[in-house]
Each structure stands twice: as structure tokens, then as C-alpha cells.
PDB file of C-alpha atoms in Angstrom:
ATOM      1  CA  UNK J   1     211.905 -87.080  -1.670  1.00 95.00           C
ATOM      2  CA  UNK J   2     210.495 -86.644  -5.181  1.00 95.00           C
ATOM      3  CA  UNK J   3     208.404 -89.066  -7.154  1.00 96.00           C
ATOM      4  CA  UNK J   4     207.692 -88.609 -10.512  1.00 95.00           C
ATOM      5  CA  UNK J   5     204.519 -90.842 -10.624  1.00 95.00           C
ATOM      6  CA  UNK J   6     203.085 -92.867 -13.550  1.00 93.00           C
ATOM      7  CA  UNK J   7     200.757 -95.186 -14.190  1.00 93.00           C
ATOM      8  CA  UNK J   8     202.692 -98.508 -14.393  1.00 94.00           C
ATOM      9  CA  UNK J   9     205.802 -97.030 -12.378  1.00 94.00           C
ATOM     10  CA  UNK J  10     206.995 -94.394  -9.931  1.00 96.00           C
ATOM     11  CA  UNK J  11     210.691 -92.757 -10.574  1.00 95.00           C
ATOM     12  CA  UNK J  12     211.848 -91.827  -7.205  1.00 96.00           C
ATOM     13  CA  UNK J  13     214.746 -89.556  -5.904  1.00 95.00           C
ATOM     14  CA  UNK J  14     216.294 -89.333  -2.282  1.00 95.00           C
ATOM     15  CA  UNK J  15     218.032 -86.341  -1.748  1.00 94.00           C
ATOM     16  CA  UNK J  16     220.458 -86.779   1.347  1.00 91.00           C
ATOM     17  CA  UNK J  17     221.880 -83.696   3.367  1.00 88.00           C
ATOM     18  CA  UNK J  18     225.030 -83.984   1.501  1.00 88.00           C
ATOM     19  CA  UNK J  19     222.878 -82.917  -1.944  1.00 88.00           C
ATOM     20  CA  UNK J  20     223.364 -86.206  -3.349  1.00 91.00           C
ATOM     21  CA  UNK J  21     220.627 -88.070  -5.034  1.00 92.00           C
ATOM     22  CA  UNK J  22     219.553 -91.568  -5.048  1.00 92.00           C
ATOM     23  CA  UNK J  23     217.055 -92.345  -7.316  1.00 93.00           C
ATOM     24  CA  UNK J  24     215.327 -95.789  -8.004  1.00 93.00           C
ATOM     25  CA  UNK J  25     212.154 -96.923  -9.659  1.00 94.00           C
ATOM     26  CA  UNK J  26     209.607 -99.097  -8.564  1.00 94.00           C
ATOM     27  CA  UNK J  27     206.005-100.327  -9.534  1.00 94.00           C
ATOM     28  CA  UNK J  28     202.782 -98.082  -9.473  1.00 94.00           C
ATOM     29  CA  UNK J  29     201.951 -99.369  -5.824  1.00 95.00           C
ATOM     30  CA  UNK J  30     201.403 -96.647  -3.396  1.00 95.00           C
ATOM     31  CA  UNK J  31     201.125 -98.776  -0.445  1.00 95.00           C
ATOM     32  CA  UNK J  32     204.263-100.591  -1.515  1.00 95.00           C
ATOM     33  CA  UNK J  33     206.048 -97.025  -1.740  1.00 95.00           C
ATOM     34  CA  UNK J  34     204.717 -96.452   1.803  1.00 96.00           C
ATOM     35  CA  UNK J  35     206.322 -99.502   3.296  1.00 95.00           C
ATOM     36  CA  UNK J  36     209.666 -99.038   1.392  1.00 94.00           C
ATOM     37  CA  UNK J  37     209.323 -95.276   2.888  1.00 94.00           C
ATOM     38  CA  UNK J  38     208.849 -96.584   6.188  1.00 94.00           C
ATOM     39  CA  UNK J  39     211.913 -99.127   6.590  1.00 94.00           C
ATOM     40  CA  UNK J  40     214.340 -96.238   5.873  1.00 92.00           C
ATOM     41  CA  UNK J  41     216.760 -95.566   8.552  1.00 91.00           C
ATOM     42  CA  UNK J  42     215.937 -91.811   8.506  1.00 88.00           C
ATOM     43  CA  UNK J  43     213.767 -88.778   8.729  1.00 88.00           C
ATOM     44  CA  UNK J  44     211.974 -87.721   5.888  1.00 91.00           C
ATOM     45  CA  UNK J  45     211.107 -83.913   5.158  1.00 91.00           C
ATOM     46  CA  UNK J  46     208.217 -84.999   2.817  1.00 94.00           C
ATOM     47  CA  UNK J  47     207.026 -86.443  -0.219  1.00 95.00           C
ATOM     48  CA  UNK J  48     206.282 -84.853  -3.253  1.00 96.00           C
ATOM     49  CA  UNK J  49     204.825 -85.170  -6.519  1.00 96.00           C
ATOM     50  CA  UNK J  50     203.203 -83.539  -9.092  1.00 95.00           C
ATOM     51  CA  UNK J  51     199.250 -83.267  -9.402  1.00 94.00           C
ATOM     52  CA  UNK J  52     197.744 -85.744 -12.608  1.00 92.00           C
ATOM     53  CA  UNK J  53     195.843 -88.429 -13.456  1.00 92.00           C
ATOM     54  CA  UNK J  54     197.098 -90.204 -11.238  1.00 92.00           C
ATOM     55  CA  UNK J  55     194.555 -88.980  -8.801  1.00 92.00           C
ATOM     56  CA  UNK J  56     195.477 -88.208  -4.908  1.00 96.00           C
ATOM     57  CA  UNK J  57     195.475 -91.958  -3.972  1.00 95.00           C
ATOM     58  CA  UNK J  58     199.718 -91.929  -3.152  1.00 96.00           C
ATOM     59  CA  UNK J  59     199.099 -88.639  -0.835  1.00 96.00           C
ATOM     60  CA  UNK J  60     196.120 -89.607   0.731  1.00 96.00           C
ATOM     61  CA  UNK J  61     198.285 -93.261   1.258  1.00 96.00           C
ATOM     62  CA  UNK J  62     201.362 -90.930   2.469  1.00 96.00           C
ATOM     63  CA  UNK J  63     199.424 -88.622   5.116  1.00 95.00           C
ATOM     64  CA  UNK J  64     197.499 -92.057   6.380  1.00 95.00           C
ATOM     65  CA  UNK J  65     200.645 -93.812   7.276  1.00 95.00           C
ATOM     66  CA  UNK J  66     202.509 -90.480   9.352  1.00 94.00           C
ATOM     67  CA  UNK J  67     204.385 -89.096   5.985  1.00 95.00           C
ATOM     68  CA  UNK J  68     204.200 -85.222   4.861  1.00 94.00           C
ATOM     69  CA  UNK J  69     202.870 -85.683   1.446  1.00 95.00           C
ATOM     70  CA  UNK J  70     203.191 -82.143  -0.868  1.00 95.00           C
ATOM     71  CA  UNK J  71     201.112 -82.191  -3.942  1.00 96.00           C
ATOM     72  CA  UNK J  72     202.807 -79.869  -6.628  1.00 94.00           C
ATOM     73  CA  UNK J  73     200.478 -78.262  -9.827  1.00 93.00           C
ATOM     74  CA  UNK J  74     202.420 -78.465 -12.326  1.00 90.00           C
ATOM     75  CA  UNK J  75     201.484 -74.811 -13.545  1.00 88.00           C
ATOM     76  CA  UNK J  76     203.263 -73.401 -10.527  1.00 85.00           C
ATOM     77  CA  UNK J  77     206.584 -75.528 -10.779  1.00 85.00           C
ATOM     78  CA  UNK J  78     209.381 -73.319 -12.153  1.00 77.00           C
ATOM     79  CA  UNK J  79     210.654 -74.609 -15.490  1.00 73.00           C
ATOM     80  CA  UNK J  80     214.257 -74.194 -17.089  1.00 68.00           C
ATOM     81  CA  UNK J  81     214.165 -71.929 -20.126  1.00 58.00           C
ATOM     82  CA  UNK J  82     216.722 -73.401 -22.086  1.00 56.00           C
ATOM     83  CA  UNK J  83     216.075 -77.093 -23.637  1.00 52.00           C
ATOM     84  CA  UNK J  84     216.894 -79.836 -21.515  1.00 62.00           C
ATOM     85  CA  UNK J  85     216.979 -83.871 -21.334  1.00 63.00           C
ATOM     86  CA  UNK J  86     213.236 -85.082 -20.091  1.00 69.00           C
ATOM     87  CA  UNK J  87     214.276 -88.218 -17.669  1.00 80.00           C
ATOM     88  CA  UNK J  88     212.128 -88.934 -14.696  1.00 81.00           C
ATOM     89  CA  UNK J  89     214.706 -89.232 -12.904  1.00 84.00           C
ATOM     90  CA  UNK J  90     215.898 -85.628 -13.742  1.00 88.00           C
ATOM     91  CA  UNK J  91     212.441 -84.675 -13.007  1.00 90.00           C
ATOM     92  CA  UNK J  92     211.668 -86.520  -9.455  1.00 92.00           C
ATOM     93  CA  UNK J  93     215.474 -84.672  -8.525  1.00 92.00           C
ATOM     94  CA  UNK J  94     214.155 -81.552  -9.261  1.00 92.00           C
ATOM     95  CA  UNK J  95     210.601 -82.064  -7.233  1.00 93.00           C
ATOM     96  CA  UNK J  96     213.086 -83.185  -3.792  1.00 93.00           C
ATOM     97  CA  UNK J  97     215.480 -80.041  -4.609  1.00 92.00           C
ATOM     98  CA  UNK J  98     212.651 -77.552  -5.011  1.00 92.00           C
ATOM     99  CA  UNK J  99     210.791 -79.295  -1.843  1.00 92.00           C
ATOM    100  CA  UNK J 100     213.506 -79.243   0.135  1.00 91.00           C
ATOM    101  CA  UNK J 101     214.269 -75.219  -0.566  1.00 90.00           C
ATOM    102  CA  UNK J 102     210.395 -74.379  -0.128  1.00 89.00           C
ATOM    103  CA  UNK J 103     209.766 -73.699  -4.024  1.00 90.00           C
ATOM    104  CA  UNK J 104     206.464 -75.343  -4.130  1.00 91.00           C
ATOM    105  CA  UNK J 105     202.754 -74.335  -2.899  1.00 89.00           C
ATOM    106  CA  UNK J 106     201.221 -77.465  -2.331  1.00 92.00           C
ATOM    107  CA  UNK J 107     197.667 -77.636  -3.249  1.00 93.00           C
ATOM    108  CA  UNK J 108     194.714 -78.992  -0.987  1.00 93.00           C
ATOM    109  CA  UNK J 109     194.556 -82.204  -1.174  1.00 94.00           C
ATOM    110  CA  UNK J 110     190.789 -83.647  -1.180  1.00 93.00           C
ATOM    111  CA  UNK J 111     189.486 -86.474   0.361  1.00 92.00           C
ATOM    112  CA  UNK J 112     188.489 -89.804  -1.354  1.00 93.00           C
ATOM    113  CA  UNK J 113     184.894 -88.743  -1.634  1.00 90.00           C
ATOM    114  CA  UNK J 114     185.122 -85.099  -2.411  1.00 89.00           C
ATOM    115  CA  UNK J 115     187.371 -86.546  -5.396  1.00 92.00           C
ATOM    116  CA  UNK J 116     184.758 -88.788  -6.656  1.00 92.00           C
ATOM    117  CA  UNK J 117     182.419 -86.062  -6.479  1.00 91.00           C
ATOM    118  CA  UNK J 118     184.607 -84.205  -9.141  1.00 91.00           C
ATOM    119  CA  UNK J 119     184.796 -87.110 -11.057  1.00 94.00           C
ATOM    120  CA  UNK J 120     180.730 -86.966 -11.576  1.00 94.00           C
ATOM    121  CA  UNK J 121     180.964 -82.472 -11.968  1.00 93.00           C
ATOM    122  CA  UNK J 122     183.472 -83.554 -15.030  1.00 95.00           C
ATOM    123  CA  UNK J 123     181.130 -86.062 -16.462  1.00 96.00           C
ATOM    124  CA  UNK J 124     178.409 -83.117 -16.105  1.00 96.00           C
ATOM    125  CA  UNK J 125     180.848 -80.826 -18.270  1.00 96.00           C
ATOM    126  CA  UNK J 126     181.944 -83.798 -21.107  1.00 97.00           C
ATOM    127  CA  UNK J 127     178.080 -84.134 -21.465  1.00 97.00           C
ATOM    128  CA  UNK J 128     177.243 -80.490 -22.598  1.00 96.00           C
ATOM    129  CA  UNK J 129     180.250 -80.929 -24.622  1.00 97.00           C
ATOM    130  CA  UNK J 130     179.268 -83.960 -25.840  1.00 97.00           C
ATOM    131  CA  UNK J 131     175.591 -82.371 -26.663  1.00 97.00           C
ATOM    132  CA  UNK J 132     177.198 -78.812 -28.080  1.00 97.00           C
ATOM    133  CA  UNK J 133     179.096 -81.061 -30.756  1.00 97.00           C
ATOM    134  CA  UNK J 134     175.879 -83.343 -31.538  1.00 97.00           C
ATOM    135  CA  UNK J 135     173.920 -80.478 -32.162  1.00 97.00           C
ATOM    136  CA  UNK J 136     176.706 -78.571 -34.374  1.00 97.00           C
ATOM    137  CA  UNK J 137     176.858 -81.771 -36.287  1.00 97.00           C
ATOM    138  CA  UNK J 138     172.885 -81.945 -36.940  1.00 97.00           C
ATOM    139  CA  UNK J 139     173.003 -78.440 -38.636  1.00 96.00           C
ATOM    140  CA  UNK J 140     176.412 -79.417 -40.453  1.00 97.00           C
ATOM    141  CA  UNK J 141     174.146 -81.559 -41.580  1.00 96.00           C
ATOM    142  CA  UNK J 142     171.326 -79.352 -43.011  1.00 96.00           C
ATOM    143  CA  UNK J 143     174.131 -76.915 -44.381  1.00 96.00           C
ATOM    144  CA  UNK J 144     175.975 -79.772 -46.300  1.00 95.00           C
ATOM    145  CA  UNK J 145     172.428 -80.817 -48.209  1.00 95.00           C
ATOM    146  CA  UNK J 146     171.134 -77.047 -48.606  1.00 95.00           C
ATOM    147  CA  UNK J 147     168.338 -77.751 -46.485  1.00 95.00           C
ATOM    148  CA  UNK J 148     166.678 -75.118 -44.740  1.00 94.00           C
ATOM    149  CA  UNK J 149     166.773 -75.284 -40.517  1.00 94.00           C
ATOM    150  CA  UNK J 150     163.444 -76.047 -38.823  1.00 92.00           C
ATOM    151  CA  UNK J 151     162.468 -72.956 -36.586  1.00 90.00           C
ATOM    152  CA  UNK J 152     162.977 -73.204 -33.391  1.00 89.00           C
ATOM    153  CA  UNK J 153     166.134 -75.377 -33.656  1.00 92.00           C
ATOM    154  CA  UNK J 154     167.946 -72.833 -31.594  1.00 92.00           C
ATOM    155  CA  UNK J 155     166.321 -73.663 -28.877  1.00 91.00           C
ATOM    156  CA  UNK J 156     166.257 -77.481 -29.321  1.00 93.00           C
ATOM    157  CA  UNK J 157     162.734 -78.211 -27.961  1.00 92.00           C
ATOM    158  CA  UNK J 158     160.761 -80.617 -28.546  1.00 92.00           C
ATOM    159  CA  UNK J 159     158.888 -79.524 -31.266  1.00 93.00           C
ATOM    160  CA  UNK J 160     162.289 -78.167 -33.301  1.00 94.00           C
ATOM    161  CA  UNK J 161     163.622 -82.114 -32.710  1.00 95.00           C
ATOM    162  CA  UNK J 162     160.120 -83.699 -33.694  1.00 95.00           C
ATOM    163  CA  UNK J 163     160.517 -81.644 -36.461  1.00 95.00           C
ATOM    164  CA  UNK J 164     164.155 -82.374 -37.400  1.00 96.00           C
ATOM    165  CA  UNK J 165     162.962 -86.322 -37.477  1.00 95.00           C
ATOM    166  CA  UNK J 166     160.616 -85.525 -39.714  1.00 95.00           C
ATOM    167  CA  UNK J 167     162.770 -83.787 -42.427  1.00 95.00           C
ATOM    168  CA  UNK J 168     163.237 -86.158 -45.329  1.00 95.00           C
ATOM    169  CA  UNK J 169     167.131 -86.271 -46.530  1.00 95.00           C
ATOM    170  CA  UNK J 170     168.348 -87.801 -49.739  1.00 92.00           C
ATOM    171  CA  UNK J 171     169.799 -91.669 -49.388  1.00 88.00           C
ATOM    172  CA  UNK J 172     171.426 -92.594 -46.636  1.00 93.00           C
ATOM    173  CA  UNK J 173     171.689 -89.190 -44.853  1.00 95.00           C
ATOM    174  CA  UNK J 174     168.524 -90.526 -43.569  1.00 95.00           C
ATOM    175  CA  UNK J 175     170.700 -92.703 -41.512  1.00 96.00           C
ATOM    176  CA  UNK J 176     173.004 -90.368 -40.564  1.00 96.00           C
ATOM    177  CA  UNK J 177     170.368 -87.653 -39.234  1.00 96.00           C
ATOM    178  CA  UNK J 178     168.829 -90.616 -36.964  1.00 96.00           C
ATOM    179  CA  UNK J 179     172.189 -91.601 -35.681  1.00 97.00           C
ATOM    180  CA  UNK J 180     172.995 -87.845 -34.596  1.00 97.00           C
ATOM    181  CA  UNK J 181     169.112 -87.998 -33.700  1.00 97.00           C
ATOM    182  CA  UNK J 182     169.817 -90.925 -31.001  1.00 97.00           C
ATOM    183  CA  UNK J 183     173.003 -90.260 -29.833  1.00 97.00           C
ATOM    184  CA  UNK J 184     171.417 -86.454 -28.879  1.00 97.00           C
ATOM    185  CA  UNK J 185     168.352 -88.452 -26.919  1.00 97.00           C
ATOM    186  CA  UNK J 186     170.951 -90.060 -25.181  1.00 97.00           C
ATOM    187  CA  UNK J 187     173.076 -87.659 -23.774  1.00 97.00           C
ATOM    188  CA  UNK J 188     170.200 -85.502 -22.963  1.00 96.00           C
ATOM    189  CA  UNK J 189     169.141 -87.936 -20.236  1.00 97.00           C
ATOM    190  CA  UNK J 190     172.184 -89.322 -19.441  1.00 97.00           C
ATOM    191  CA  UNK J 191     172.790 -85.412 -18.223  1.00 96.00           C
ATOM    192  CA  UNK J 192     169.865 -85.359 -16.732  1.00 96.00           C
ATOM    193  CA  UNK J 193     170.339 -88.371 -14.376  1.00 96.00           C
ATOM    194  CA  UNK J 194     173.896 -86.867 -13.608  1.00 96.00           C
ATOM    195  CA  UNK J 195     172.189 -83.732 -12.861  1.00 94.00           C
ATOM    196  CA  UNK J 196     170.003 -85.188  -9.868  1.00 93.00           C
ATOM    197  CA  UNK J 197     172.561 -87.249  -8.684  1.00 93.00           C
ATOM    198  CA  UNK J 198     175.038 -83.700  -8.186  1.00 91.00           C
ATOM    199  CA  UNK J 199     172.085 -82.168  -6.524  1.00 88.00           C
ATOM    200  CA  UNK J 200     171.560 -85.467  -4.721  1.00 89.00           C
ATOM    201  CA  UNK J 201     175.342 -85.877  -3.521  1.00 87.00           C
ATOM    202  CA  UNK J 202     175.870 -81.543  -3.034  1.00 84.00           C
ATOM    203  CA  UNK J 203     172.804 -81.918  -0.316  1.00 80.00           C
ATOM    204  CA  UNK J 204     175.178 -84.781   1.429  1.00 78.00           C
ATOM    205  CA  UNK J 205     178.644 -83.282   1.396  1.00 72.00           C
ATOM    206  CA  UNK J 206     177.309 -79.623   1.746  1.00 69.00           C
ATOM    207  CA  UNK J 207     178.068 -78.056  -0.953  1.00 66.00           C
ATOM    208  CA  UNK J 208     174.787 -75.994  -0.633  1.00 67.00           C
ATOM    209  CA  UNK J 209     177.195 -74.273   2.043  1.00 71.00           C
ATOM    210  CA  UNK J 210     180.086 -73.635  -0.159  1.00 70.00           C
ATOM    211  CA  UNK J 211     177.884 -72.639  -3.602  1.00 67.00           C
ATOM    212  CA  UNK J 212     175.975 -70.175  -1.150  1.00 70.00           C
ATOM    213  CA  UNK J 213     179.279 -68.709  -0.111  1.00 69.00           C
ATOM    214  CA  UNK J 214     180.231 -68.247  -3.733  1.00 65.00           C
ATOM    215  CA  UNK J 215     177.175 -66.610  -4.847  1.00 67.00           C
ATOM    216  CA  UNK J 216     177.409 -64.215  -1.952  1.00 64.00           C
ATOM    217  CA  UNK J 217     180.659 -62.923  -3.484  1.00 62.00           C
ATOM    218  CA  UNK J 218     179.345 -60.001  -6.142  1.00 65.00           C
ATOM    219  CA  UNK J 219     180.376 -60.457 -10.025  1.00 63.00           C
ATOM    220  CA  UNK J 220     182.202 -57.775 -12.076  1.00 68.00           C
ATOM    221  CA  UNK J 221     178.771 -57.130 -13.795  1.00 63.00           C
ATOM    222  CA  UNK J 222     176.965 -56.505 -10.110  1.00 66.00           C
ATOM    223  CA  UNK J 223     179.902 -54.521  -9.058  1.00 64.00           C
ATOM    224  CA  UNK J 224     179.574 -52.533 -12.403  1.00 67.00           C
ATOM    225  CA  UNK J 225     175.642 -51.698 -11.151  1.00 67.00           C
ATOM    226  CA  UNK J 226     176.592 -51.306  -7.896  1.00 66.00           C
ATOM    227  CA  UNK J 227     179.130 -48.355  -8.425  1.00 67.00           C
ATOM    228  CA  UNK J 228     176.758 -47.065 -11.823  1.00 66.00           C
ATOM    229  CA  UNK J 229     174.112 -46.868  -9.273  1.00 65.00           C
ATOM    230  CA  UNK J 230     176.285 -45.317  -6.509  1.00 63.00           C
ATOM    231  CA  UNK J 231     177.521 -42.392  -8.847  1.00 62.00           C
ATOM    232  CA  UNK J 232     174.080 -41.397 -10.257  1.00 58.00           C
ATOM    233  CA  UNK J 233     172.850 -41.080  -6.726  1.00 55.00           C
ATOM    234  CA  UNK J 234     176.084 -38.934  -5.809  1.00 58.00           C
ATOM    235  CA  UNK J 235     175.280 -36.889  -9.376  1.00 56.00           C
ATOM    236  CA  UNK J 236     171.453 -36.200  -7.812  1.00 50.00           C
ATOM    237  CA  UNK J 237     172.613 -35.414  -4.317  1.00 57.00           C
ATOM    238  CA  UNK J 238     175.373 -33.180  -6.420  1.00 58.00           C
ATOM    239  CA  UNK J 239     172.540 -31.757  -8.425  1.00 55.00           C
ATOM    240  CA  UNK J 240     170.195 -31.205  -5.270  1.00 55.00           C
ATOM    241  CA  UNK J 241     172.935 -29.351  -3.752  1.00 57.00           C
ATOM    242  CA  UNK J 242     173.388 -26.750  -6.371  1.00 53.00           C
ATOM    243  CA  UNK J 243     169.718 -26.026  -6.751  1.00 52.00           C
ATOM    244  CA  UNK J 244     169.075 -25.675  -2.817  1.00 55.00           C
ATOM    245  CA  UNK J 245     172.927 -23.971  -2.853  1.00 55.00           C
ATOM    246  CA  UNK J 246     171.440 -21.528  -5.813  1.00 50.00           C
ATOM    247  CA  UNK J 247     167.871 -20.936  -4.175  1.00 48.00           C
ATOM    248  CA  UNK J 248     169.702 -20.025  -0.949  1.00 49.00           C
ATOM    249  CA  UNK J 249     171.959 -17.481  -2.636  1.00 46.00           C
ATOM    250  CA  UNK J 250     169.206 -15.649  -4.432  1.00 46.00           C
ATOM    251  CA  UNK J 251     167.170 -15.631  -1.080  1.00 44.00           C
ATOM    252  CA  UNK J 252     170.631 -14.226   0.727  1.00 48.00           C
ATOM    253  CA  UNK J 253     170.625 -11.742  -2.027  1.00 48.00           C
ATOM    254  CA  UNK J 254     167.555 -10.327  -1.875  1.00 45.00           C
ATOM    255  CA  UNK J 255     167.682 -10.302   2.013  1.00 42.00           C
ATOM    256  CA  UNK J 256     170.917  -8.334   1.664  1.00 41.00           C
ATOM    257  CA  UNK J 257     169.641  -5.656  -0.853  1.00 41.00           C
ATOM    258  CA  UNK J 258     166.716  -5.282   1.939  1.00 40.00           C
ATOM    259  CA  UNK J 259     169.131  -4.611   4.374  1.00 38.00           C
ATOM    260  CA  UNK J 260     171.217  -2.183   2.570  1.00 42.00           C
ATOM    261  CA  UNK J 261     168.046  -0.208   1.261  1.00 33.00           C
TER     262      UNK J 261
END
């Protein structure tokens, strides 16, 4: 079975042993899905859908209730070159016919709380977004008025901000600098309180285990030292080698021009 999930409505297609399809839609309701799954007369293979933002909910739903659930990313689902008609039900046909022929890798599919705790790593990463484009916006600022930077600013301490306040601008720029001003306090400690609540939540699930593992794995840049570092020492052992290899000839030499004297 394929269901092409959205957020008001799921598309879904039946494919039957003969290769027919029967495709109907109902609402957004995964448990309502579940039940209509369940009062089928037959067996079913599995379930599958594409990964979005839609979340995991209608796997985690299918896998509580006894039904193989296979979660597609939609990077790895083959796609026709030539232009076609874009129907969900077209596209919830295609997920059962590629299920069915064992097309897809299905991807891991995480538990309710290891989802929420990626929720609060992508808030972490729209926050230095949010503060990269604050801060380009304060020296857009400076560069539209021809008014020289404050030093420091590259670093954004507090000093380089006090300063930045400080700066007079003509007319209502004033305004505008204190908006950027407030709106970069702001998301400065809002990313601070999301950073102790990730350490808080990594210390309960773990995930000092896992970012451990990770770190033990070495980068391009230490496997760069480690082989730059592996060939000098085999260019000093080489280099030994001919000097003890060149100090035993000459001894062998003169030892043999003893002999033959």
C-alpha cells in the first residue's frame, strides 16, 4: 500500500496481486487509516510513504497497531525522466509498486522523543541563522550611511555592541539600529537557553554516547596529519638507513683493502 500523505488528506493506493490499483482518499487521521487498514479482508505487505513534514506520527501509528510501516526519503525514490502528470494518486501507485518490488531503503524511523529532540537541534540551527542575518544587517547598516565599523565588531562582544548603541545615525536610522540592536539581544539568549536545554536533554537520552562515538571517528584533516606524520618518520628511518647503510660500506671497505694488503 502507498500513501501519499498531506496535511489535511492522505491519497491512498491498494495494489492487489493481480497489479491492479485501488486508490481512495481519506482525512489526515492516522489512527483512522489504521482502523480502515485493519478491517481489510487481507494481508498487507506494508505501508509506505514518503518522509516530510508530516513527521513519523502515521509509522510510528502503523508499527504500534502490528502493520510494516516503510518510510521512503524522497532523495532515494527513482524518478521518471521524461515529464509526467503530478496526481497523488499517480504518486501513492508508484510508492505500493516500488514497495512491493523492493525499490525502496526505508530509513530509521525515530521514536516520539528522539523526534522532538530534533525539533529543539533545528531550533538551535534557525537561531545562528537567525543571528548570522541580524548581524549582516547591522553592518548593511553602517555601509549604507558611510559610517565607519566599531573595532571589534567581528567578534561581537560586548564592548563592539556597547559600542554599536552608542553610534549616533542620522533620523530615524536611529530606530532602525535599535530594532536590529534588540532583536540580536534576543536571539542571543533565546540560543542560549536552547543550548542548556540540548545539553540538558543529550545527558537524558545519551547522546554523550553517540557524539563520543562520532568524535572517535578521525576527520580528513587528522587523517591528513596522521599519514604527513607517518611518511616523514618513514623518510628519517629511510634517511637513517642510508647513513648507517653508507658508514657500514666504508667500514667493509677499508676492512677489505686490509685483507687484501
Amino acid at each position: 500500500m502507498g500513501v501519499d500523505v498531506h496535511k489535511r488528506s492522505y491519497s491512498v493506493g491498494l495494489l492487489r496481486p493481480d497489479g491492479m490499483v485501488k486508490n481512495w482518499t481519506c482525512p489526515a487521521d492516522n489512527q483512522a487509516l489504521v482502523r480502515t487498514i485493519l478491517s481489510l479482508p487481507i494481508r498487507l505487505g506494508a505501508v509506505c510513504y514518503e518522509a516530510g513534514p508530516t513527521g513519523f506520527g502515521l509509522a510510528r501509528a502503523l508499527e504500534q497497531a502490528g502493520i510494516p510501516a516503510v518510510v521512503a526519503a524522497p532523495s532515494r525514490i527513482s524518478r521518471s525522466v521524461a515529464a509526467t502528470n503530478k496526481m497523488d494518486s499517480l504518486d501513492c501507485r508508484k510508492l505500493a509498486e516500488l514497495a512491493s518490488s523492493g525499490l525502496i531503503r526505508p530509513i530509521a524511523i525515530p521514536t516520539e522523543a528522539e523526534e522532538a529532540f530534533r525539533s529543539l537541534q533545528r531550533r538551535r540551527h534557525q537561531l545562528t541563522d537567525s543571528l548570522r542575518r541580524v548581524k549582516q544587517r547591522i553592518r548593511a547598516l553602517f555601509l549604507s550611511f558611510n559610517i565607519h565599523e566599531p573595532p571589534g565588531i567581528d567578534k561581537w562582544g560586548k564592548a563592539a555592541v556597547a559600542e554599536i548603541a552608542r553610534i549616533e545615525f542620522p533620523h530615524c536610522a536611529n530606530e532602525t539600529k535599535a530594532s536590529l540592536l534588540r532583536e540580536l539581544h534576543y536571539l542571543k539568549d533565546a540560543q542560549r537557553e536552547v543550548d542548556g536545554l540540548l545539553r540538558t536533554y543529550a545527558k537524558e537520552q545519551d547522546e554523550a554516547r553517540r557524539i563520543a562515538a562520532m568524535i572517535s571517528v578521525p576527520t580528513t584533516a587528522e587523517k591528513e596529519r596522521r599519514l604527513y606524520a607517518r611518511s616523514d618518520k618513514d623518510d628519517y628511518e629511510a634517511c637513517s638507513s642510508k647513513r648507517t647503510g653508507g658508514g657500514n660500506k666504508e667500514a667493509n671497505g677499508r676492512k677489505a683493502s686490509t685483507i687484501e694488503f
